[in-house]
mmCIF file of C-alpha atoms in Angstrom:
data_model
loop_
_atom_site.group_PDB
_atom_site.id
_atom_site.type_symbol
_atom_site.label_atom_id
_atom_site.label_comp_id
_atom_site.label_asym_id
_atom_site.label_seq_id
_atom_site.Cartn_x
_atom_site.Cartn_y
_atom_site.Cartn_z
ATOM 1 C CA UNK A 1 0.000 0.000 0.000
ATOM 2 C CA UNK A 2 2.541 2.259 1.153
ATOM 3 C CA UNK A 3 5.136 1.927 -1.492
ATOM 4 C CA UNK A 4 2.218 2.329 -4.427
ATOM 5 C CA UNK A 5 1.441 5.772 -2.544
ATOM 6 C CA UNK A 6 5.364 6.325 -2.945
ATOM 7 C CA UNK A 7 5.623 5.745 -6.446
ATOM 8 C CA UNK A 8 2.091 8.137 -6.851
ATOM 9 C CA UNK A 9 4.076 10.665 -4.555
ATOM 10 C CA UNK A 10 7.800 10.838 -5.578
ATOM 11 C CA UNK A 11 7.143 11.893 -8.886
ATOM 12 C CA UNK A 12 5.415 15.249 -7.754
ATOM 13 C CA UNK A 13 7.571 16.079 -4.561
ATOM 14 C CA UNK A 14 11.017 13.720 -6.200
ATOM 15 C CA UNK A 15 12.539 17.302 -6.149
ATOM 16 C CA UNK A 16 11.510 18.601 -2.632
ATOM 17 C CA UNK A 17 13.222 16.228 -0.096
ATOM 18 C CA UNK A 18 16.396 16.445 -2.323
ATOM 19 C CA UNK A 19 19.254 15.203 0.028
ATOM 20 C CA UNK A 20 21.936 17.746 -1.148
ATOM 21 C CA UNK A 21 21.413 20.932 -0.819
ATOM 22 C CA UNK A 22 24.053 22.251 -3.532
ATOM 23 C CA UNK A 23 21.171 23.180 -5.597
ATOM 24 C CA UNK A 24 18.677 24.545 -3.251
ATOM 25 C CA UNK A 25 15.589 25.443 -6.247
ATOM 26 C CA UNK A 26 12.434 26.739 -4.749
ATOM 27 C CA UNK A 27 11.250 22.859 -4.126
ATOM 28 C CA UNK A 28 14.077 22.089 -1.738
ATOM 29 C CA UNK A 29 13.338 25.399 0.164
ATOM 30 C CA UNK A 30 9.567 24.241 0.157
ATOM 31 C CA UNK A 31 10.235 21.422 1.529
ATOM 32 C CA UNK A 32 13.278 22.139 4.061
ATOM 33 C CA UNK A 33 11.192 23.125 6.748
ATOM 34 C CA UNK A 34 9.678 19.663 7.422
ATOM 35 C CA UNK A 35 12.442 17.010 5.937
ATOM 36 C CA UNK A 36 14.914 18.974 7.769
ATOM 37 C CA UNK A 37 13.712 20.488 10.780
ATOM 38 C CA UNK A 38 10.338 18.494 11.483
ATOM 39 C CA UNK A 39 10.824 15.031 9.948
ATOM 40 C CA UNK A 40 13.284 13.429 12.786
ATOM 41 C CA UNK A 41 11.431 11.610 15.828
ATOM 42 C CA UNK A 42 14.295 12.538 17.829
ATOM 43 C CA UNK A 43 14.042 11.375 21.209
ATOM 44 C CA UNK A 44 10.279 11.033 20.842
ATOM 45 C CA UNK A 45 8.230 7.283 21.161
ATOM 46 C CA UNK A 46 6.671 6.329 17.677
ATOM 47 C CA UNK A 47 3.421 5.525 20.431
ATOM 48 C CA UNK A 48 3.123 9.129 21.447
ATOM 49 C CA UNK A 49 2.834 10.033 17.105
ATOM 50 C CA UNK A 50 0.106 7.419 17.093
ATOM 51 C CA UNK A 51 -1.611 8.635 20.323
ATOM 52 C CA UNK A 52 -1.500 12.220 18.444
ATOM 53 C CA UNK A 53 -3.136 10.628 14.794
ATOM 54 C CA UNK A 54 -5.778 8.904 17.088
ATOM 55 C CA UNK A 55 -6.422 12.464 18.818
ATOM 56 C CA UNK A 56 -6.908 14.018 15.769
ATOM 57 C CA UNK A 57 -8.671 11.752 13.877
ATOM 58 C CA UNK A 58 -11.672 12.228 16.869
ATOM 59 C CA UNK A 59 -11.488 15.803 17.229
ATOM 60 C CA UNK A 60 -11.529 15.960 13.727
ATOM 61 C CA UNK A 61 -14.953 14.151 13.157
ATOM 62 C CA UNK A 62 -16.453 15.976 16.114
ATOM 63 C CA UNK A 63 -15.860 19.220 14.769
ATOM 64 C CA UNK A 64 -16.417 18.402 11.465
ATOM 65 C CA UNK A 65 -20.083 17.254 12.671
ATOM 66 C CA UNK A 66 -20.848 19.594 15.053
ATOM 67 C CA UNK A 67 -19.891 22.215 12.658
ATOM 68 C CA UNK A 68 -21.775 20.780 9.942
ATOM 69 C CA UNK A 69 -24.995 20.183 12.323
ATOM 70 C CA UNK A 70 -24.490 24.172 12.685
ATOM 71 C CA UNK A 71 -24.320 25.109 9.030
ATOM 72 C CA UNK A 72 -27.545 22.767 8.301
ATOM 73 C CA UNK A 73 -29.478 24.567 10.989
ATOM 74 C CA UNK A 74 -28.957 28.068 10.064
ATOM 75 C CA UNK A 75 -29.413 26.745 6.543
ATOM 76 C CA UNK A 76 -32.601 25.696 7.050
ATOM 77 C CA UNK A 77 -34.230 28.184 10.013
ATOM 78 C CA UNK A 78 -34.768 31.254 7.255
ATOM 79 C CA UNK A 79 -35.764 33.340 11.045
ATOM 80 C CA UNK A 80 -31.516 32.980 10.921
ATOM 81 C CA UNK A 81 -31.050 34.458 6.996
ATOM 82 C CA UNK A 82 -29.973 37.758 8.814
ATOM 83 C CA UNK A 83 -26.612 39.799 7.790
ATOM 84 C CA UNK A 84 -25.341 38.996 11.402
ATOM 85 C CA UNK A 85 -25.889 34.926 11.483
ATOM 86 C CA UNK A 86 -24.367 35.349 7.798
ATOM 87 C CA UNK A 87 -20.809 36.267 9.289
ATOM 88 C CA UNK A 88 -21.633 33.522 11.953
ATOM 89 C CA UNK A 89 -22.139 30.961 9.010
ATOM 90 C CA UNK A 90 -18.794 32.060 7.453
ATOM 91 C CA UNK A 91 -17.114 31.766 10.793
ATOM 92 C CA UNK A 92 -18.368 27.867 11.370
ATOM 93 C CA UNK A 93 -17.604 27.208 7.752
ATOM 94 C CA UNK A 94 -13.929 27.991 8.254
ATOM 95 C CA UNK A 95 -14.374 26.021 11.681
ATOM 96 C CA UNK A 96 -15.353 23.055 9.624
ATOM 97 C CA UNK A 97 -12.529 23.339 7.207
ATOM 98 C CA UNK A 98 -9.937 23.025 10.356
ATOM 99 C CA UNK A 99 -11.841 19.511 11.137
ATOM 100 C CA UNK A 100 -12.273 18.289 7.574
ATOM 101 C CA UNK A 101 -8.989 19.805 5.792
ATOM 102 C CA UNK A 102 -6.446 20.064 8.372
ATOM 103 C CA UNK A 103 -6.792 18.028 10.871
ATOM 104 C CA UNK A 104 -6.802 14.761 8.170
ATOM 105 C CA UNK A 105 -3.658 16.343 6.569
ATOM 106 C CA UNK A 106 -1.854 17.198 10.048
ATOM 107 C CA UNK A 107 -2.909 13.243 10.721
ATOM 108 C CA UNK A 108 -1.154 12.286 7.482
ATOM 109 C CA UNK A 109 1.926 14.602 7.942
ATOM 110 C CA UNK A 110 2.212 12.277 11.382
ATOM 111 C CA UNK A 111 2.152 9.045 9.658
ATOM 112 C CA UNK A 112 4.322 9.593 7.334
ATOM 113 C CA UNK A 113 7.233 10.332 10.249
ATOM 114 C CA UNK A 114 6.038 7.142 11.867
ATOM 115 C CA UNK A 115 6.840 5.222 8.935
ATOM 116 C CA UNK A 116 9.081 7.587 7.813
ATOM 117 C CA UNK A 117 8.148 8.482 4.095
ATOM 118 C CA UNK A 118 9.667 11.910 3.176
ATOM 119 C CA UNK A 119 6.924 12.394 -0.096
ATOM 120 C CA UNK A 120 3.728 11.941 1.910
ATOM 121 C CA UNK A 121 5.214 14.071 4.795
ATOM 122 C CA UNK A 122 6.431 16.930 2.663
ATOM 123 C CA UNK A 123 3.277 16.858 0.461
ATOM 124 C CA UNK A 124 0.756 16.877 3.510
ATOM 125 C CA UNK A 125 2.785 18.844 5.233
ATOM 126 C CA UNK A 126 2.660 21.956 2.501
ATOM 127 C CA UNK A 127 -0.737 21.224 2.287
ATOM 128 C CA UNK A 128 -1.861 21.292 6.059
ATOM 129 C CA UNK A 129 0.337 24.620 6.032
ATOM 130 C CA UNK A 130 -1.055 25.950 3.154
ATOM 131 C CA UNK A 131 -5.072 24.919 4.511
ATOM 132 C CA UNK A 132 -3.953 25.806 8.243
ATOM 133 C CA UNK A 133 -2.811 29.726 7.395
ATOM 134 C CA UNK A 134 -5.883 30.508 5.182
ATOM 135 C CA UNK A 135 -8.093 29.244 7.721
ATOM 136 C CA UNK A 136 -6.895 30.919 10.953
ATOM 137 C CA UNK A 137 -6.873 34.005 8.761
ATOM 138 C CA UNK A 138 -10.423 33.836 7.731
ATOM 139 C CA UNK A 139 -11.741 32.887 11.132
ATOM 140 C CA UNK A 140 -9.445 36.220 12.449
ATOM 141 C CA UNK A 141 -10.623 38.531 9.954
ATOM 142 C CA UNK A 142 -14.496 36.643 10.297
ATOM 143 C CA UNK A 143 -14.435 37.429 13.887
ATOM 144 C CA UNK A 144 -12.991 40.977 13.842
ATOM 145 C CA UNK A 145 -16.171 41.876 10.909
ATOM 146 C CA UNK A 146 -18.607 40.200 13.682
ATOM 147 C CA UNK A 147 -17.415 42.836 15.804
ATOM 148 C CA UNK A 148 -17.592 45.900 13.617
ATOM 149 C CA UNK A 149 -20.975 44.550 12.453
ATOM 150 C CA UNK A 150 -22.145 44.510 16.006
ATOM 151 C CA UNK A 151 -21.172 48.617 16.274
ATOM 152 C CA UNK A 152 -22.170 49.646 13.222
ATOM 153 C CA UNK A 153 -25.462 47.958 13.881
ATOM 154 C CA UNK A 154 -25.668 50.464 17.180
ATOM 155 C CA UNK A 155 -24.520 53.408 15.147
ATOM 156 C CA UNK A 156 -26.582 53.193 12.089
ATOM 157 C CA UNK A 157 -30.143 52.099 13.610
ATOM 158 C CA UNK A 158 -32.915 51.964 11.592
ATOM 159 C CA UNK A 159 -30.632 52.315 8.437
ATOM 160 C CA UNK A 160 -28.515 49.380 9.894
ATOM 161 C CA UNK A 161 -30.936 47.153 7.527
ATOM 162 C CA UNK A 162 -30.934 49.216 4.424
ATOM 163 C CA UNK A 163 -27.314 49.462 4.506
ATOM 164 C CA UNK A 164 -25.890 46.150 5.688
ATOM 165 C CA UNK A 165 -27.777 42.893 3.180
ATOM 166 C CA UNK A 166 -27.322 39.446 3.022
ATOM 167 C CA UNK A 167 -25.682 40.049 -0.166
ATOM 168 C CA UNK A 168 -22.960 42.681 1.061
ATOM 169 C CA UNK A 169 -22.254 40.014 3.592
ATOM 170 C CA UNK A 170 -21.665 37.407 1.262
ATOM 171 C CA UNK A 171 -19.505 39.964 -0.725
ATOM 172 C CA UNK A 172 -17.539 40.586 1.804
ATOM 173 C CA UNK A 173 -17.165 36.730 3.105
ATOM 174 C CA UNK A 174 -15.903 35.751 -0.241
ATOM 175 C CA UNK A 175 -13.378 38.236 -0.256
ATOM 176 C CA UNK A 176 -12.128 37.583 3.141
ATOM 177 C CA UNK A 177 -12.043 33.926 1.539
ATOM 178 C CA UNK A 178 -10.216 34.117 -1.525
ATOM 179 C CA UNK A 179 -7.611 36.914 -0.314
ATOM 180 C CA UNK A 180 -6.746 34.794 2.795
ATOM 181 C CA UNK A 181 -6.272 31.209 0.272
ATOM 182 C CA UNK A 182 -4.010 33.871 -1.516
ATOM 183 C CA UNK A 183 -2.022 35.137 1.514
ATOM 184 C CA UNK A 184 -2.180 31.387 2.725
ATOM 185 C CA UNK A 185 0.009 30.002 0.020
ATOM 186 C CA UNK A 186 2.608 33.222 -0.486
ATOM 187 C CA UNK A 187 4.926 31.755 2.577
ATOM 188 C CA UNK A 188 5.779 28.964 0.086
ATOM 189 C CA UNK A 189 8.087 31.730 -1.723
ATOM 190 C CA UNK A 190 8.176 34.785 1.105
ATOM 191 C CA UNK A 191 8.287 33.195 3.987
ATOM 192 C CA UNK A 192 10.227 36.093 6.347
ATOM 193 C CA UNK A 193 7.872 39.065 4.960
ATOM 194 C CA UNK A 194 4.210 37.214 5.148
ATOM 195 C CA UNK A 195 5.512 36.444 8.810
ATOM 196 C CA UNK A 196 6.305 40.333 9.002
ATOM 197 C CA UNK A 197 2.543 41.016 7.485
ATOM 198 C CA UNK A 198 0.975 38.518 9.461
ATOM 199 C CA UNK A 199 1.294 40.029 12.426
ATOM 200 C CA UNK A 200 0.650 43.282 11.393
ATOM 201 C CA UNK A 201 -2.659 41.533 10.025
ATOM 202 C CA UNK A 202 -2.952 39.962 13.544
ATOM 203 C CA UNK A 203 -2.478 43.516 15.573
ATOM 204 C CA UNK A 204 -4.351 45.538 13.443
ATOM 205 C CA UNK A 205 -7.487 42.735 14.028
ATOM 206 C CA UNK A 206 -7.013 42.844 17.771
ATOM 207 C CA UNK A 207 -7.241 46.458 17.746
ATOM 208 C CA UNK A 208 -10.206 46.768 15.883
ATOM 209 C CA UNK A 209 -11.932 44.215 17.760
ATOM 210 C CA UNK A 210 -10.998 45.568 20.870
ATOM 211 C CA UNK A 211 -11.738 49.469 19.916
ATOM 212 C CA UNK A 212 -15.614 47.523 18.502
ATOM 213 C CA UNK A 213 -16.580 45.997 21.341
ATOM 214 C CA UNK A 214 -15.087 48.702 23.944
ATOM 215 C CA UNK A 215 -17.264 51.262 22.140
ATOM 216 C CA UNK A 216 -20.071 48.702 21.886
ATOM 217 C CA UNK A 217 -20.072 48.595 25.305
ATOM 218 C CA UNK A 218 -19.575 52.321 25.938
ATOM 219 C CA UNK A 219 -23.001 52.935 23.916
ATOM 220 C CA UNK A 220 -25.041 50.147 26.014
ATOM 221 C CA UNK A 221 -24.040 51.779 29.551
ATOM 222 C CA UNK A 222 -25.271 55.063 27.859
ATOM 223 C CA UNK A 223 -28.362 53.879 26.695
ATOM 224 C CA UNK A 224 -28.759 51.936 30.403
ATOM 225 C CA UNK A 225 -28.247 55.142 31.993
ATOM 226 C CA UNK A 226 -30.468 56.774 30.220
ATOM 227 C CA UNK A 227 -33.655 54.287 29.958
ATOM 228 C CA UNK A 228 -32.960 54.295 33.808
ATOM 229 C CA UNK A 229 -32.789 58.280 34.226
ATOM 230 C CA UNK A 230 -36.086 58.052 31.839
ATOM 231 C CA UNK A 231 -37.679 55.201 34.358
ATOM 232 C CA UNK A 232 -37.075 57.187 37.797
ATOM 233 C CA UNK A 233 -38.869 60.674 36.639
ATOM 234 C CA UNK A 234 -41.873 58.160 35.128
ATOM 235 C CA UNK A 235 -41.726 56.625 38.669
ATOM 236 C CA UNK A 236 -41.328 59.958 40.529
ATOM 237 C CA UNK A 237 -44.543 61.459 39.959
ATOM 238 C CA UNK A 238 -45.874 58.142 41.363
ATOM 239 C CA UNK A 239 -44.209 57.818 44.219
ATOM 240 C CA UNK A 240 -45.373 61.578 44.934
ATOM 241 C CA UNK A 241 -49.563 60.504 44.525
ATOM 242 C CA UNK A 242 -48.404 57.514 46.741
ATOM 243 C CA UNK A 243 -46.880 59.590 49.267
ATOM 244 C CA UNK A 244 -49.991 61.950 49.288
ATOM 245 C CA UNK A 245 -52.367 59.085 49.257
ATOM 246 C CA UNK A 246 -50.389 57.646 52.519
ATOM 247 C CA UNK A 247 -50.573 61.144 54.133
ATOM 248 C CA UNK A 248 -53.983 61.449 53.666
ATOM 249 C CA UNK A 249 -54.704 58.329 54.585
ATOM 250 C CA UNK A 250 -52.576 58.544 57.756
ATOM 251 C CA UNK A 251 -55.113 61.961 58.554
ATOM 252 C CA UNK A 252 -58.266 60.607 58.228
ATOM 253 C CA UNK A 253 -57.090 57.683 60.504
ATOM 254 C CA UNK A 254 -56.064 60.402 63.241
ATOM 255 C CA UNK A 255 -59.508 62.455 62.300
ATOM 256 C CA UNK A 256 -61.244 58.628 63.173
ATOM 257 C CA UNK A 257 -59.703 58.075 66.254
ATOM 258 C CA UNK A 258 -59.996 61.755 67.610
ATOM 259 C CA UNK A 259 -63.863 61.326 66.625
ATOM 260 C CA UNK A 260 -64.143 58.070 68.637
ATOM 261 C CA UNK A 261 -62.565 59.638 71.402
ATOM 262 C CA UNK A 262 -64.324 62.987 71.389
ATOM 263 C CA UNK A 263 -67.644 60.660 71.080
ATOM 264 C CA UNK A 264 -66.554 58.176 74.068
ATOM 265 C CA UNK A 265 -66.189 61.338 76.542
ATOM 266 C CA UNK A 266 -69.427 63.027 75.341
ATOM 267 C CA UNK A 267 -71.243 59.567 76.133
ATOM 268 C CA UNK A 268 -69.760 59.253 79.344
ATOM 269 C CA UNK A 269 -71.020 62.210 80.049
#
């Protein structure tokens, strides 16, 4: 089995687990990362690898369920076709690619150091990369529009609606999509500078997320203070005719017992 999936194998990736590096093309450099840094076992038990593909192999079919029980329900609940649950539907889709893309590939990069076949390793190893940067990416830049959706949803009101569709969402999901597949796969050939950009990528998300939700938060205190301001001078004028009521109440219960009194002496008498 294994040395059919060899022969299938060595003629696409023959060039990237090249043993001398004299000529070091842009395969070897592909490839250098995992057939020399990441293929040895070192001091490592082949039974802890194994442990690791079983671990996978269950998270990954959890996830890949759960996620896909998600998908099927918003799918078919049109109460959920909203702009908002749209950006949750891209987020769970990108969740679902982790458990049915990279997961199975990290699983396969594992085997292949167990029984130590440099094609399959470097081949799902490139490919779990590849699958593994464009889908943190879209999940980061996914969660950081949930965020700016939820503020401009308190800024804009009633034009929230007319301004942010379906449609626009969609727009925007499949650009997120396609430019993060395209960032994915440029560390093949730029490593240093897409590390450089990704964490500009990362910091500039963060702060946007944070500065969302701080000012999200800002604008619900406001509005609590002031439906609570609004609720106390309803409640005032209230608690005044109580207090009057009371008062009176309390006097005509004095007037009562005074009269009883006054009529107790005048019948003694």
């Amino acid at each position: 089995m294994w040395s059919s999936l060899g022969n299938s194998t060595s003629n696409l990736m023959g060039m990237m687990v090249e043993d001398s590096p004299a000529k070091p093309g842009l395969h070897y450099r592909i490839c250098y990362h995992f057939t020399r840094t990441h293929f040895d076992m070192e001091e490592s038990s082949p039974v802890w690898y194994i442990f690791n593909c079983v671990v996978n192999v269950v998270f990954s079919v959890i996830s890949t369920l759960s996620n896909l029980f998600i998908l099927v329900a918003i799918r078919r609940s049109p109460s959920l076709h909203t702009p908002s649950v749209a950006f949750l539907f891209g987020l769970t889709l990108s969740d679902l690619g982790v458990g049915l893309i990279v997961q199975p590939l990290f699983f396969l990069q594992i085997l292949a150091k167990v029984i130590r076949h440099k094609p399959l390793f470097c081949v799902a190893g490139i490919s779990a990369e590849i699958s593994a940067h464009a889908l943190c990416l879209v999940s980061l830049l996914t969660v950081t529009a949930v965020g700016v959706d939820k503020l401009v949803a308190l800024l804009l009101h009633l034009r929230y609606k007319e301004l942010v569709t379906i449609k626009r969402v969609i727009v925007v999901l499949l650009c997120v999509w396609l430019f993060s597949t395209a960032f994915g796969s440029l560390w093949l050939w730029r490593y240093q500078p897409i590390k450089t950009i990704s964490v500009s990528i990362i910091t500039l998300c963060l702060l946007t997320g944070t500065y969302s939700y701080v000012k999200i938060y800002r604008i619900v205190a406001h509005h609590r203070s002031r439906i609570k301001a609004q609720c106390v001078n309803v409640l005032q004028p209230v608690e005044k005719h109580d207090n009057i009521k009371n008062l009176n109440l309390a006097n005509m219960k004095k007037q009562a017992i005074g009269t009883f009194l006054v009529f107790c002496i005048l019948a003694q008498r």
